[in-house]
Amino acid sequence: MLSNETSVGIRCGEGLPVHDATALTEGGDLARIRLQDQLYTLRITRAGKLILTK
């Protein structure tokens, strides 16, 4: 394990966790993200952009 890796992903220079979007979508283009009792949809567009909607 690299010195800046953690169990949740790599940490950037500011100490923030970094997650791979393709890992979150398991190779697809959609993932659900839960925050407390709300569900959000993360979508990777054909242009490689990310869209997060409620």
Short mmCIF file of N, CA and C in Angstrom, two decimals:
data_model
loop_
_atom_site.label_atom_id
_atom_site.label_comp_id
_atom_site.label_asym_id
_atom_site.label_seq_id
_atom_site.Cartn_x
_atom_site.Cartn_y
_atom_site.Cartn_z
N MET A 1 0.85 -1.18 0.00
CA MET A 1 0.00 0.00 0.00
C MET A 1 0.90 1.24 0.00
N LEU A 2 0.58 2.20 -0.86
CA LEU A 2 1.33 3.44 -0.90
C LEU A 2 1.08 4.25 0.37
N SER A 3 2.00 5.16 0.68
CA SER A 3 1.87 5.92 1.92
C SER A 3 0.65 6.82 1.95
N ASN A 4 0.12 7.22 0.78
CA ASN A 4 -1.05 8.09 0.76
C ASN A 4 -2.35 7.34 0.49
N GLU A 5 -2.32 6.01 0.51
CA GLU A 5 -3.53 5.22 0.29
C GLU A 5 -4.19 4.90 1.62
N THR A 6 -5.51 4.80 1.58
CA THR A 6 -6.28 4.38 2.75
C THR A 6 -7.26 3.31 2.29
N SER A 7 -8.03 2.78 3.21
CA SER A 7 -9.01 1.76 2.84
C SER A 7 -10.14 2.32 1.99
N VAL A 8 -10.35 3.65 2.01
CA VAL A 8 -11.42 4.25 1.21
C VAL A 8 -10.93 4.80 -0.11
N GLY A 9 -9.65 4.80 -0.34
CA GLY A 9 -9.12 5.33 -1.59
C GLY A 9 -7.83 6.08 -1.33
N ILE A 10 -7.41 6.83 -2.30
CA ILE A 10 -6.19 7.61 -2.19
C ILE A 10 -6.53 8.97 -1.61
N ARG A 11 -5.62 9.54 -0.87
CA ARG A 11 -5.82 10.88 -0.32
C ARG A 11 -5.03 11.86 -1.18
N CYS A 12 -5.68 12.98 -1.51
CA CYS A 12 -5.01 14.01 -2.29
C CYS A 12 -4.12 14.84 -1.39
N GLY A 13 -3.43 15.80 -1.95
CA GLY A 13 -2.49 16.63 -1.20
C GLY A 13 -3.12 17.34 -0.02
N GLU A 14 -4.41 17.65 -0.09
CA GLU A 14 -5.08 18.34 1.01
C GLU A 14 -5.59 17.37 2.07
N GLY A 15 -5.32 16.09 1.91
CA GLY A 15 -5.77 15.10 2.88
C GLY A 15 -7.20 14.63 2.65
N LEU A 16 -7.81 15.03 1.53
CA LEU A 16 -9.18 14.62 1.22
C LEU A 16 -9.17 13.25 0.54
N PRO A 17 -10.16 12.40 0.82
CA PRO A 17 -10.21 11.10 0.14
C PRO A 17 -10.53 11.28 -1.35
N VAL A 18 -9.93 10.44 -2.17
CA VAL A 18 -10.18 10.44 -3.61
C VAL A 18 -10.75 9.08 -3.99
N HIS A 19 -11.89 9.07 -4.68
CA HIS A 19 -12.54 7.83 -5.10
C HIS A 19 -12.61 7.79 -6.62
N ASP A 20 -12.39 6.64 -7.20
CA ASP A 20 -12.47 6.47 -8.64
C ASP A 20 -13.94 6.29 -9.03
N ALA A 21 -14.44 7.14 -9.91
CA ALA A 21 -15.85 7.10 -10.31
C ALA A 21 -16.20 5.78 -11.00
N THR A 22 -15.28 5.23 -11.78
CA THR A 22 -15.58 3.96 -12.45
C THR A 22 -15.64 2.82 -11.44
N ALA A 23 -14.92 2.93 -10.34
CA ALA A 23 -15.03 1.93 -9.28
C ALA A 23 -16.37 2.05 -8.58
N LEU A 24 -16.84 3.29 -8.36
CA LEU A 24 -18.14 3.50 -7.73
C LEU A 24 -19.27 2.94 -8.60
N THR A 25 -19.13 3.05 -9.91
CA THR A 25 -20.16 2.55 -10.82
C THR A 25 -19.91 1.11 -11.24
N GLU A 26 -18.85 0.51 -10.70
CA GLU A 26 -18.46 -0.87 -11.02
C GLU A 26 -18.33 -1.09 -12.53
N GLY A 27 -17.72 -0.12 -13.21
CA GLY A 27 -17.48 -0.23 -14.64
C GLY A 27 -18.63 0.24 -15.51
N GLY A 28 -19.75 0.54 -14.91
CA GLY A 28 -20.91 1.02 -15.66
C GLY A 28 -20.90 2.53 -15.73
N ASP A 29 -22.10 3.11 -15.85
CA ASP A 29 -22.16 4.57 -15.89
C ASP A 29 -23.11 5.16 -14.85
N LEU A 30 -23.66 4.32 -13.96
CA LEU A 30 -24.57 4.80 -12.92
C LEU A 30 -24.22 4.18 -11.57
N ALA A 31 -24.40 4.97 -10.51
CA ALA A 31 -24.25 4.47 -9.15
C ALA A 31 -25.21 5.24 -8.27
N ARG A 32 -25.67 4.61 -7.22
CA ARG A 32 -26.49 5.28 -6.20
C ARG A 32 -25.60 5.62 -5.03
N ILE A 33 -25.76 6.82 -4.51
CA ILE A 33 -25.00 7.27 -3.35
C ILE A 33 -26.01 7.69 -2.29
N ARG A 34 -25.86 7.12 -1.11
CA ARG A 34 -26.78 7.43 -0.02
C ARG A 34 -26.12 8.40 0.94
N LEU A 35 -26.86 9.44 1.32
CA LEU A 35 -26.44 10.38 2.35
C LEU A 35 -27.60 10.48 3.33
N GLN A 36 -27.38 9.92 4.50
CA GLN A 36 -28.42 9.80 5.51
C GLN A 36 -29.62 9.09 4.90
N ASP A 37 -30.79 9.73 4.81
CA ASP A 37 -31.96 9.04 4.25
C ASP A 37 -32.25 9.46 2.81
N GLN A 38 -31.31 10.13 2.16
CA GLN A 38 -31.50 10.58 0.77
C GLN A 38 -30.66 9.74 -0.19
N LEU A 39 -31.24 9.41 -1.35
CA LEU A 39 -30.51 8.71 -2.39
C LEU A 39 -30.22 9.65 -3.54
N TYR A 40 -29.00 9.58 -4.04
CA TYR A 40 -28.56 10.39 -5.17
C TYR A 40 -28.09 9.45 -6.26
N THR A 41 -28.12 9.91 -7.50
CA THR A 41 -27.63 9.13 -8.63
C THR A 41 -26.41 9.82 -9.21
N LEU A 42 -25.33 9.07 -9.32
CA LEU A 42 -24.11 9.55 -9.97
C LEU A 42 -24.08 8.95 -11.36
N ARG A 43 -23.94 9.80 -12.36
CA ARG A 43 -23.90 9.33 -13.74
C ARG A 43 -22.65 9.82 -14.42
N ILE A 44 -21.99 8.93 -15.16
CA ILE A 44 -20.85 9.29 -16.00
C ILE A 44 -21.40 9.43 -17.41
N THR A 45 -21.24 10.60 -18.00
CA THR A 45 -21.77 10.85 -19.34
C THR A 45 -20.83 10.27 -20.40
N ARG A 46 -21.32 10.22 -21.65
CA ARG A 46 -20.47 9.75 -22.75
C ARG A 46 -19.25 10.64 -22.94
N ALA A 47 -19.37 11.90 -22.55
CA ALA A 47 -18.24 12.85 -22.67
C ALA A 47 -17.27 12.73 -21.48
N GLY A 48 -17.56 11.83 -20.54
CA GLY A 48 -16.67 11.63 -19.41
C GLY A 48 -16.88 12.63 -18.28
N LYS A 49 -18.01 13.27 -18.25
CA LYS A 49 -18.35 14.22 -17.18
C LYS A 49 -19.17 13.50 -16.12
N LEU A 50 -19.21 14.06 -14.91
CA LEU A 50 -20.01 13.50 -13.84
C LEU A 50 -21.21 14.37 -13.57
N ILE A 51 -22.36 13.70 -13.35
CA ILE A 51 -23.59 14.40 -12.98
C ILE A 51 -24.13 13.72 -11.73
N LEU A 52 -24.40 14.52 -10.70
CA LEU A 52 -24.98 14.02 -9.47
C LEU A 52 -26.35 14.63 -9.31
N THR A 53 -27.38 13.77 -9.24
CA THR A 53 -28.76 14.26 -9.11
C THR A 53 -29.42 13.59 -7.93
N LYS A 54 -30.46 14.26 -7.43
CA LYS A 54 -31.24 13.74 -6.31
C LYS A 54 -32.39 12.92 -6.82
#
